[in-house]
GROMACS .gro file of C-alpha atoms in nm:
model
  317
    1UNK     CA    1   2.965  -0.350  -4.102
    2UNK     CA    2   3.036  -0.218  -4.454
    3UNK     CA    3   3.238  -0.381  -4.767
    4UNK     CA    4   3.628  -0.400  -4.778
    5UNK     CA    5   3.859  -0.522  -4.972
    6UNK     CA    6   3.800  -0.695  -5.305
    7UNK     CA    7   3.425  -0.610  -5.197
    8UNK     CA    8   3.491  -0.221  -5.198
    9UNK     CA    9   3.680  -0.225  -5.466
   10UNK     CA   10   3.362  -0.405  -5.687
   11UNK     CA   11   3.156  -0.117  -5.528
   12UNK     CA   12   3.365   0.152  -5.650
   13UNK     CA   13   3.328  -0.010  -5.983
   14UNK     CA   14   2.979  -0.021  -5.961
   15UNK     CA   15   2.957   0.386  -5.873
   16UNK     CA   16   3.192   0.481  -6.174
   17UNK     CA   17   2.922   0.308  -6.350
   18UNK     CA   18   2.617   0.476  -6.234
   19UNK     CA   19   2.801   0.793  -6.224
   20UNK     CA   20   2.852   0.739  -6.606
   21UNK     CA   21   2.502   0.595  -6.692
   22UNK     CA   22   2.390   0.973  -6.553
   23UNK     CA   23   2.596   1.178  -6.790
   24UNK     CA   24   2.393   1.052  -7.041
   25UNK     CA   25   2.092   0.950  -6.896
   26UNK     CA   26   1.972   1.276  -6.750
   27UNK     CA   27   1.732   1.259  -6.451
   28UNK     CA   28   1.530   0.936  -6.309
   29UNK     CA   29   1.859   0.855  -6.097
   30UNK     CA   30   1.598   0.608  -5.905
   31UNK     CA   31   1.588   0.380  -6.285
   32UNK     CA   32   1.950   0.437  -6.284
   33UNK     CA   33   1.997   0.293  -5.954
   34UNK     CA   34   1.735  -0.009  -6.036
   35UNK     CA   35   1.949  -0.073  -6.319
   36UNK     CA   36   2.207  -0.188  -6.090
   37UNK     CA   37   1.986  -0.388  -5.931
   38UNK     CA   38   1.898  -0.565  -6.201
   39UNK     CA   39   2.237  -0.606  -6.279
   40UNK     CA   40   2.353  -0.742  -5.952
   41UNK     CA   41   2.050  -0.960  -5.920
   42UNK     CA   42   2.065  -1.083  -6.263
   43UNK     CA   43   1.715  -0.996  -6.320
   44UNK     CA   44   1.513  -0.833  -6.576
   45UNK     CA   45   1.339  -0.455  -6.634
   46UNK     CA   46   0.983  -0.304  -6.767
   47UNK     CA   47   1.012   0.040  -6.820
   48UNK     CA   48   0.652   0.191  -6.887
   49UNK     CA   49   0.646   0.566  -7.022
   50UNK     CA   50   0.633   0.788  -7.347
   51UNK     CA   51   0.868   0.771  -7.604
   52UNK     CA   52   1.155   0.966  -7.633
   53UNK     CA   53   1.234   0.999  -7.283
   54UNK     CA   54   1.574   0.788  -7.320
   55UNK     CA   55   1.464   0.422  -7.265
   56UNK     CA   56   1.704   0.378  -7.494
   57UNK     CA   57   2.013   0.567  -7.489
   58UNK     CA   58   1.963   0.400  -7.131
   59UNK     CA   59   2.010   0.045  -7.249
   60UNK     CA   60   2.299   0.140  -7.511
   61UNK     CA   61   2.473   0.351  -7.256
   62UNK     CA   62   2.408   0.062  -6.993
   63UNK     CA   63   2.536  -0.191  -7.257
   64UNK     CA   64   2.878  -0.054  -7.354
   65UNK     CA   65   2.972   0.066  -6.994
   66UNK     CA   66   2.994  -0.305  -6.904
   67UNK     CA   67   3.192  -0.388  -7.223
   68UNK     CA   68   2.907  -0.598  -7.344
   69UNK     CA   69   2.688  -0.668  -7.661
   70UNK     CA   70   2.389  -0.454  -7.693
   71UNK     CA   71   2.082  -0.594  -7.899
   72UNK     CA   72   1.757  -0.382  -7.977
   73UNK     CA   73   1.468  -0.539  -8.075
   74UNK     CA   74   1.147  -0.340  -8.227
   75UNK     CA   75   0.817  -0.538  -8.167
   76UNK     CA   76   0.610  -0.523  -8.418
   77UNK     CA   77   0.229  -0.722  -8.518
   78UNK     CA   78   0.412  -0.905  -8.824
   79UNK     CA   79   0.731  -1.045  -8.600
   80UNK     CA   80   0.799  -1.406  -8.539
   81UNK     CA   81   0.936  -1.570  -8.274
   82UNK     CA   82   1.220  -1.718  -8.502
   83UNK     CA   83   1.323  -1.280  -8.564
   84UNK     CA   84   1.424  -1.281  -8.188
   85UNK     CA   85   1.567  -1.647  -8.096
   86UNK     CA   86   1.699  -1.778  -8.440
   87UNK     CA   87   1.583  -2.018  -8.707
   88UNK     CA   88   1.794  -2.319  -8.857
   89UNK     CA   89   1.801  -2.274  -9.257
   90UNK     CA   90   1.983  -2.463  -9.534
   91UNK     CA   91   2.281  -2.338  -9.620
   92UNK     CA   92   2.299  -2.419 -10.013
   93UNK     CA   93   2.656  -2.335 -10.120
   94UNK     CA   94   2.793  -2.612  -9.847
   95UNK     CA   95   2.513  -2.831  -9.862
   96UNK     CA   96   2.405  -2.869  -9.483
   97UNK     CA   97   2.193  -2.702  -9.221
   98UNK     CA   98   2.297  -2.429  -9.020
   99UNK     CA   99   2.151  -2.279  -8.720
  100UNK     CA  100   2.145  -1.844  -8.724
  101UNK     CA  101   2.097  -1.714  -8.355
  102UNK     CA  102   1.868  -1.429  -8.341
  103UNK     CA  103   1.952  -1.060  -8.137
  104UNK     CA  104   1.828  -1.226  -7.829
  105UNK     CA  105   2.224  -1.350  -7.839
  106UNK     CA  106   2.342  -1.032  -7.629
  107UNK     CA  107   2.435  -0.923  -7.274
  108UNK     CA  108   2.158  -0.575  -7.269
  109UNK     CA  109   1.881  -0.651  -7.504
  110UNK     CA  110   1.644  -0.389  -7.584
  111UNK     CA  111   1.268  -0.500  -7.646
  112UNK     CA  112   1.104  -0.180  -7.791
  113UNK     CA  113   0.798  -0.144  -7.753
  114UNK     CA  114   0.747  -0.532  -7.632
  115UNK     CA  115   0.328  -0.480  -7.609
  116UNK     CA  116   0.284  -0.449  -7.996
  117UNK     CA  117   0.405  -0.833  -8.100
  118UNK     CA  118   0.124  -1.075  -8.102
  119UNK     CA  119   0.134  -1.314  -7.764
  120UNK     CA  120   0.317  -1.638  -7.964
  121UNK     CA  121   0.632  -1.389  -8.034
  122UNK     CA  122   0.597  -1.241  -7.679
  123UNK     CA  123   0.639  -1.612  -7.590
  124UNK     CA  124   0.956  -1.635  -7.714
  125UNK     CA  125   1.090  -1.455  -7.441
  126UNK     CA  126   0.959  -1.635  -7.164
  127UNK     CA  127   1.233  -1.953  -7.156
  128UNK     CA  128   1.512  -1.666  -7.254
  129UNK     CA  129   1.368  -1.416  -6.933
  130UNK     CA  130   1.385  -1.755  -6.667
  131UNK     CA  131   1.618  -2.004  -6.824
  132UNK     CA  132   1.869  -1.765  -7.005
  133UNK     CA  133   1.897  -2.021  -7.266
  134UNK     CA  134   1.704  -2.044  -7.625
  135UNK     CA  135   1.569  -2.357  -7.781
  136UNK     CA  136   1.581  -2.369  -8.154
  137UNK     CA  137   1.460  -2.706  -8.348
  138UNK     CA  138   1.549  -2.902  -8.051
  139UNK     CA  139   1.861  -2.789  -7.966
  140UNK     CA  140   1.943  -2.542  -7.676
  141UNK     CA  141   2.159  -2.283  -7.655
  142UNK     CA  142   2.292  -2.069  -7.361
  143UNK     CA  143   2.268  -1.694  -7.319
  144UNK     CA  144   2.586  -1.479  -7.298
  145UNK     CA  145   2.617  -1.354  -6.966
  146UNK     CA  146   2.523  -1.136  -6.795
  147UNK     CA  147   2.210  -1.138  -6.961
  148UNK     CA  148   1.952  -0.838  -6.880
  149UNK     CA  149   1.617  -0.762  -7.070
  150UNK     CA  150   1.514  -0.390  -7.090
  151UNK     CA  151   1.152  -0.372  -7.229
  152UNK     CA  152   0.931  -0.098  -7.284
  153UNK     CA  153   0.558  -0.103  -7.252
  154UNK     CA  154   0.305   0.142  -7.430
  155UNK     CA  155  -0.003   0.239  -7.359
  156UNK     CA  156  -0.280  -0.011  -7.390
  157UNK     CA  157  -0.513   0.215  -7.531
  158UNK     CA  158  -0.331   0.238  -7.863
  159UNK     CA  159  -0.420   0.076  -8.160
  160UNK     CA  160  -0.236  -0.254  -8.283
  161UNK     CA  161  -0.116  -0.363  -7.910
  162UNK     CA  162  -0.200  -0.693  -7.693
  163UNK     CA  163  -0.250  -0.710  -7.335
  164UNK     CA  164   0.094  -0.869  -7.180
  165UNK     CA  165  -0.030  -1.190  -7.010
  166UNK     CA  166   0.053  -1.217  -6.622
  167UNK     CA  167   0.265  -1.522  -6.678
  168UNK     CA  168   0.478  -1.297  -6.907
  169UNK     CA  169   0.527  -1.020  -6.683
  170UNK     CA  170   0.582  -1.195  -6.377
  171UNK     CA  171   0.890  -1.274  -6.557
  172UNK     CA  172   1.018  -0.934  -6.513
  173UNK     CA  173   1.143  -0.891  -6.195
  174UNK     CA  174   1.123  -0.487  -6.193
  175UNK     CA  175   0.910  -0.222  -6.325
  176UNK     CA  176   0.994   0.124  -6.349
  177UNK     CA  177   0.739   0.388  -6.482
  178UNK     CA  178   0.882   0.738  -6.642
  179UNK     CA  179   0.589   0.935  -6.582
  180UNK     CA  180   0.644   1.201  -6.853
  181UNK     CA  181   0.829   1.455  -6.989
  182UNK     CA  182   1.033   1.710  -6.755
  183UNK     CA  183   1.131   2.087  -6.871
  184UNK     CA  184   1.435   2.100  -6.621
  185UNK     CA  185   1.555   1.759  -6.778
  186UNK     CA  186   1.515   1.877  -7.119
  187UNK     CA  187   1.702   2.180  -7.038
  188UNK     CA  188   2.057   1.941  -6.924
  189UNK     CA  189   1.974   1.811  -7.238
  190UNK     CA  190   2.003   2.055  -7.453
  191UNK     CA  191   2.334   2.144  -7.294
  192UNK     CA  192   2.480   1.799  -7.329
  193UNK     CA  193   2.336   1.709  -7.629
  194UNK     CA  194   2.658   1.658  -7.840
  195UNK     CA  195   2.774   1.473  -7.555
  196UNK     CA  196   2.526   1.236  -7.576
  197UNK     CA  197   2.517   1.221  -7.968
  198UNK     CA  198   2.879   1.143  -7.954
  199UNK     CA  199   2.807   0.824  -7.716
  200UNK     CA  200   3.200   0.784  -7.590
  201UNK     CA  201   3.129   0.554  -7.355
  202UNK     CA  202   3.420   0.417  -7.175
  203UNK     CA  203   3.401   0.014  -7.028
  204UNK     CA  204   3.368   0.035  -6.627
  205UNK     CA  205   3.333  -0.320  -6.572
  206UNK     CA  206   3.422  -0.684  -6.743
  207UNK     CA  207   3.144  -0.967  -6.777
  208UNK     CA  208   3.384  -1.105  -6.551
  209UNK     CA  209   3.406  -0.824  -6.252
  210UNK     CA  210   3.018  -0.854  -6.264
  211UNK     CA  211   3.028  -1.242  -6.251
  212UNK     CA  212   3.235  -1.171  -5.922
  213UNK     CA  213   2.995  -0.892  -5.835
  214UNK     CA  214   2.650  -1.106  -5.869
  215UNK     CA  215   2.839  -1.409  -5.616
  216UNK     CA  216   2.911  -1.126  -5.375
  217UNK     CA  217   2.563  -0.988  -5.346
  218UNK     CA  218   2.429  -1.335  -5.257
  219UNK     CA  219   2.660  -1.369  -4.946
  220UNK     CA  220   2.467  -1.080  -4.863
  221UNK     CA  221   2.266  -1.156  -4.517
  222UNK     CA  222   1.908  -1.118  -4.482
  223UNK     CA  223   1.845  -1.196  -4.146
  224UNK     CA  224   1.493  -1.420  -4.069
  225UNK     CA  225   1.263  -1.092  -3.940
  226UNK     CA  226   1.378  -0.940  -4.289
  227UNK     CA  227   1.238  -1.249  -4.461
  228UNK     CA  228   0.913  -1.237  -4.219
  229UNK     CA  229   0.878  -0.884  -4.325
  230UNK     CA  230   0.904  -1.009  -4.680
  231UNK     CA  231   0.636  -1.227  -4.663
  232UNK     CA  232   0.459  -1.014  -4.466
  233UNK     CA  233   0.460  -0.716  -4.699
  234UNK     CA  234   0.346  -0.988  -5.046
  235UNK     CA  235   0.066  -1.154  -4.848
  236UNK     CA  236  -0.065  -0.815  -4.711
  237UNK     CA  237  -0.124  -0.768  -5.089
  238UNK     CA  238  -0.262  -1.084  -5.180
  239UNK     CA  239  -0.536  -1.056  -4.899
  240UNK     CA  240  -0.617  -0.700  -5.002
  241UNK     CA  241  -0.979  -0.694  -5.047
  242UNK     CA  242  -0.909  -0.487  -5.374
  243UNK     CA  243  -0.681  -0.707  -5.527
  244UNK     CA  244  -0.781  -0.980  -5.811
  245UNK     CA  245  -0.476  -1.076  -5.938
  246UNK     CA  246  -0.238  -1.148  -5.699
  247UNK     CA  247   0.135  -1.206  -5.674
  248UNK     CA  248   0.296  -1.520  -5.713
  249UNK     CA  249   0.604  -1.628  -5.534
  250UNK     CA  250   0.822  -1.449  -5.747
  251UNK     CA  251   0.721  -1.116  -5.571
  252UNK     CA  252   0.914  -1.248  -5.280
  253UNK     CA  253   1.202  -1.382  -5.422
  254UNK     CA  254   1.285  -1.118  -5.637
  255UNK     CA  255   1.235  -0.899  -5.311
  256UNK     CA  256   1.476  -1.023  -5.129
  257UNK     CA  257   1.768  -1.037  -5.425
  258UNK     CA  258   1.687  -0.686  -5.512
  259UNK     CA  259   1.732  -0.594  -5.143
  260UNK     CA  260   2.064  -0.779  -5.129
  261UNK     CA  261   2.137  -0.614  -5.410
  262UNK     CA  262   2.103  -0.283  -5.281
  263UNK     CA  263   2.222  -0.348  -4.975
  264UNK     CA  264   2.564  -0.432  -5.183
  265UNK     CA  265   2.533  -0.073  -5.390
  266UNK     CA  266   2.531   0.123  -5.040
  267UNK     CA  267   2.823  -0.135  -4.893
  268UNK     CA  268   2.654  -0.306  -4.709
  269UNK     CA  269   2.700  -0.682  -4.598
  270UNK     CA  270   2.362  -0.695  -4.453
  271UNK     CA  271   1.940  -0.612  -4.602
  272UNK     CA  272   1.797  -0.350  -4.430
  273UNK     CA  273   1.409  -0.301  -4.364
  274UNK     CA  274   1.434   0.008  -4.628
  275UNK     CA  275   1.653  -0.174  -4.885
  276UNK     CA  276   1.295  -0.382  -4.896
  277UNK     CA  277   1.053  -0.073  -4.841
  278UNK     CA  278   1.244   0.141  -5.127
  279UNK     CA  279   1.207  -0.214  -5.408
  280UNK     CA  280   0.883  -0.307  -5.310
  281UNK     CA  281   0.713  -0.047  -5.572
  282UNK     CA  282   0.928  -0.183  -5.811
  283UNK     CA  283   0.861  -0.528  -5.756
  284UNK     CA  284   0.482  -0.552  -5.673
  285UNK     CA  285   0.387  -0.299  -5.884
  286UNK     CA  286   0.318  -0.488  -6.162
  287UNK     CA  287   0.244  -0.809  -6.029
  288UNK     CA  288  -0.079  -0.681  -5.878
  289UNK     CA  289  -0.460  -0.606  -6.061
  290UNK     CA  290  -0.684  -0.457  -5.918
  291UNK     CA  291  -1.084  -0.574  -5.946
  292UNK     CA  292  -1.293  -0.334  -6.231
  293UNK     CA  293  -1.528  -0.186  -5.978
  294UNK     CA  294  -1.206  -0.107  -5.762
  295UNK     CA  295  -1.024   0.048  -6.108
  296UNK     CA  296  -1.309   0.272  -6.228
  297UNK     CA  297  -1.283   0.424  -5.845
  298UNK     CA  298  -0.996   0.562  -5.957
  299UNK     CA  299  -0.789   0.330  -5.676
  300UNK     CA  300  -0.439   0.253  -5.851
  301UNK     CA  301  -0.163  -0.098  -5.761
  302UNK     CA  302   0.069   0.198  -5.599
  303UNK     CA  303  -0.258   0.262  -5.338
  304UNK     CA  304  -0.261  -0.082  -5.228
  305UNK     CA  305   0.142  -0.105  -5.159
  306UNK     CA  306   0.124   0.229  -4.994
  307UNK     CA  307  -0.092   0.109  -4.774
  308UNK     CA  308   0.154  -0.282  -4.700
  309UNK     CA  309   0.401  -0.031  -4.629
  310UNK     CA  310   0.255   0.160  -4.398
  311UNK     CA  311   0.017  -0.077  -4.213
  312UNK     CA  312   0.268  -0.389  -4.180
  313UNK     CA  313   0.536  -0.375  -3.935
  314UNK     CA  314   0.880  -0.310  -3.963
  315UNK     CA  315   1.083  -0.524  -3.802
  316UNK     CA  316   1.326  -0.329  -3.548
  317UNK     CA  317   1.723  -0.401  -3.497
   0.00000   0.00000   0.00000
C-alpha cells in the first residue's frame, strides 16, 4: 500500500525539497535524506567531519527551503549559556526588566563546532534538544516549531575542546559522519559555485505543511515483529562483549520514528525491516563506546552494528 491523496501530495513536497537541498549541497545524498528524517521525526542531527565540507550551507539551505528562521551558533571556550537561551536585563530608558531570547529562538539552528564550549554552556542545550522549550530566570518559553538542531563535532584531539558527555549526545537522535573531502564533489562545485554563492532558495514547504507532515508519519504502522526486531537489534549491542557504554532507551525509540519516517519519504504507510537496517548506523552509532583494550585493537562502534545487523534476524513478511 503506498500514500494517496493529501498523503502524496505532502510527499511530493517533501522530494521538491530534497531535490533542492542537492543543488546546493553537492554529494552525501544519504545526510540529505537523514535530514528529512529528522525533519519528519522532529528530531535532532550530529554531523562529525572536517570543515568546509558544507555543514553549513546545509543547514541555511535546509532552513530557508522550509520558509523558516535559521540561527547559527559558533561555540566557543568563553560562551555562556545566557549567549544561546537569553538573559533578562534592565531596560533603563523604561524603567523595568525585560527578557532578550537568545538564537536558540529559530526553526534550523546551527551549533558550530558544539565540542569547543565548556560542558555548563553545552548544558544549555539539553532542556531545548528534549523539551523544545527554554527556561530563563524562572520563566519558560516555547520553541518555534519545527525546531531541528544541526551540530557539528570536531576532532577530539584538538586543542581547546571537551569531551561531549553521553547524557548530551544521547540527545541527538542522529549522527552522520562526512568522512572527508571528495575531488569529484569539488569538481560540481566549482561548476555551481555562483549558484551556490547566490543562495536563491525558493520555500518548498510551510511550518504548517510540515506540522501536517510530522502527524502523518506517526500513523505510520510498525507492525509488532518490526518492534521485536527493534529491540532485538539495541540489546544485541548492549550485550556485546565489546561494548562499555551502552545505549539507553532512546536508541529504540528514535529507531522506530526514524523508520516511520522513512517509510513516509518512500510512500509508504507501513516500516519495513530495511527502513530499520538503513537508520540503525545513524542511530546507534553514537550511542555506543567501546572498552580501551577493545579501541586500541583498532575495533570501531560501526564493527559492532555490522555485526547486530548481520547476526540478528530479520523478521520475514
Amino acid at each position: 500500500m503506498v500514500l494517496a491523496g493529501d498523503a502524496y501530495s505532502s510527499r511530493t513536497q517533501l522530494n521538491s525539497l530534497i531535490a533542492q537541498i542537492k543543488e546546493y549541497f553537492i554529494g552525501h545524498e544519504d545526510l540529505v535524506t537523514l535530514l528529512a528524517v529528522a525533519l519528519l521525526s522532529e528530531g535532532h542531527i550530529l554531523i562529525e567531519g572536517p570543515p568546509g565540507t558544507g555543514k553549513t550551507l546545509l543547514a541555511k539551505v535546509f532552513a530557508l527551503s522550509i520558509g523558516g528562521k535559521f540561527s547559527r551558533i559558533q561555540m566557543t571556550p568563553d560562551l555562556l549559556p545566557a549567549d544561546i537561551i537569553g538573559t533578562v536585563y534592565y531596560d533603563l530608558q523604561r524603567a523595568t526588566w525585560k527578557t532578550r531570547l537568545g538564537p536558540i529562538f529559530a526553526n534550523v539552528v546551527m551549533v558550530d563546532e558544539l565540542n569547543r564550549a565548556s560542558p555548563r554552556t553545552q548544558s544549555a542545550l539539553l532542556e531545548a534538544m528534549q523539551e523544545r522549550q527554554v527556561t530563563i530566570e524562572g520563566t519558560t518559553y516555547p520553541l518555534p516549531r519545527p525546531f531541528l538542531v544541526i551540530a557539528t563535532r570536531i576532532p577530539v584531539v584538538d586543542e581547546g575542546t571537551y569531551k561531549l558527555p553521553t547524557e548530551e549526545l544521547d540527545r541527538f537522535s542522529y549522527t552522520a559522519s562526512i568522512p572527508g573531502f571528495n575531488l569529484e564533489v569539488e569538481r560540481e562545485v566549482l561548476e555551481k559555485i555562483d549558484k551556490i554563492e547566490e543562495l536563491d532558495v525558493k520555500n518548498v514547504l510551510s511550518p504548517e505543511d510540515i506540522d501536517k507532515m510530522v502527524r502523518e508519519t506517526r500513523n505510520i504502522y510498525v507492525s509488532p515483529k518490526i518492534k521485536d526486531y527493534i529491540l532485538s537489534l539495541v540489546s544485541y549491542t548492549r550485550n556485546a562483549e565489546e561494548v562499555d557504554s551502552k545505549p539507553s532507551t532512546r536508541a529504540t525509540i528514535w529507531l522506530m520514528k526514524g523508520a516511520r519516517a522513512l517509510a513516509y519519504l518512500k510512500g509508504r504507510f507501513y516500516v519495513l525491516p530495511d527502513d530499520v537496517k538503513w537508520l540503525a548506523p545513524f542511530v546507534l552509532r553514537h550511542r555506543l563506546a567501546l572498552k580501551p583494550e577493545y579501541q586500541l585493537d583498532g575495533l570501531a562502534t560501526e564493527d559492532i552494528i555490522k555485526r547486530a545487523l548481520s547476526e540478528v534476524e530479520v523478521p520475514k513478511a
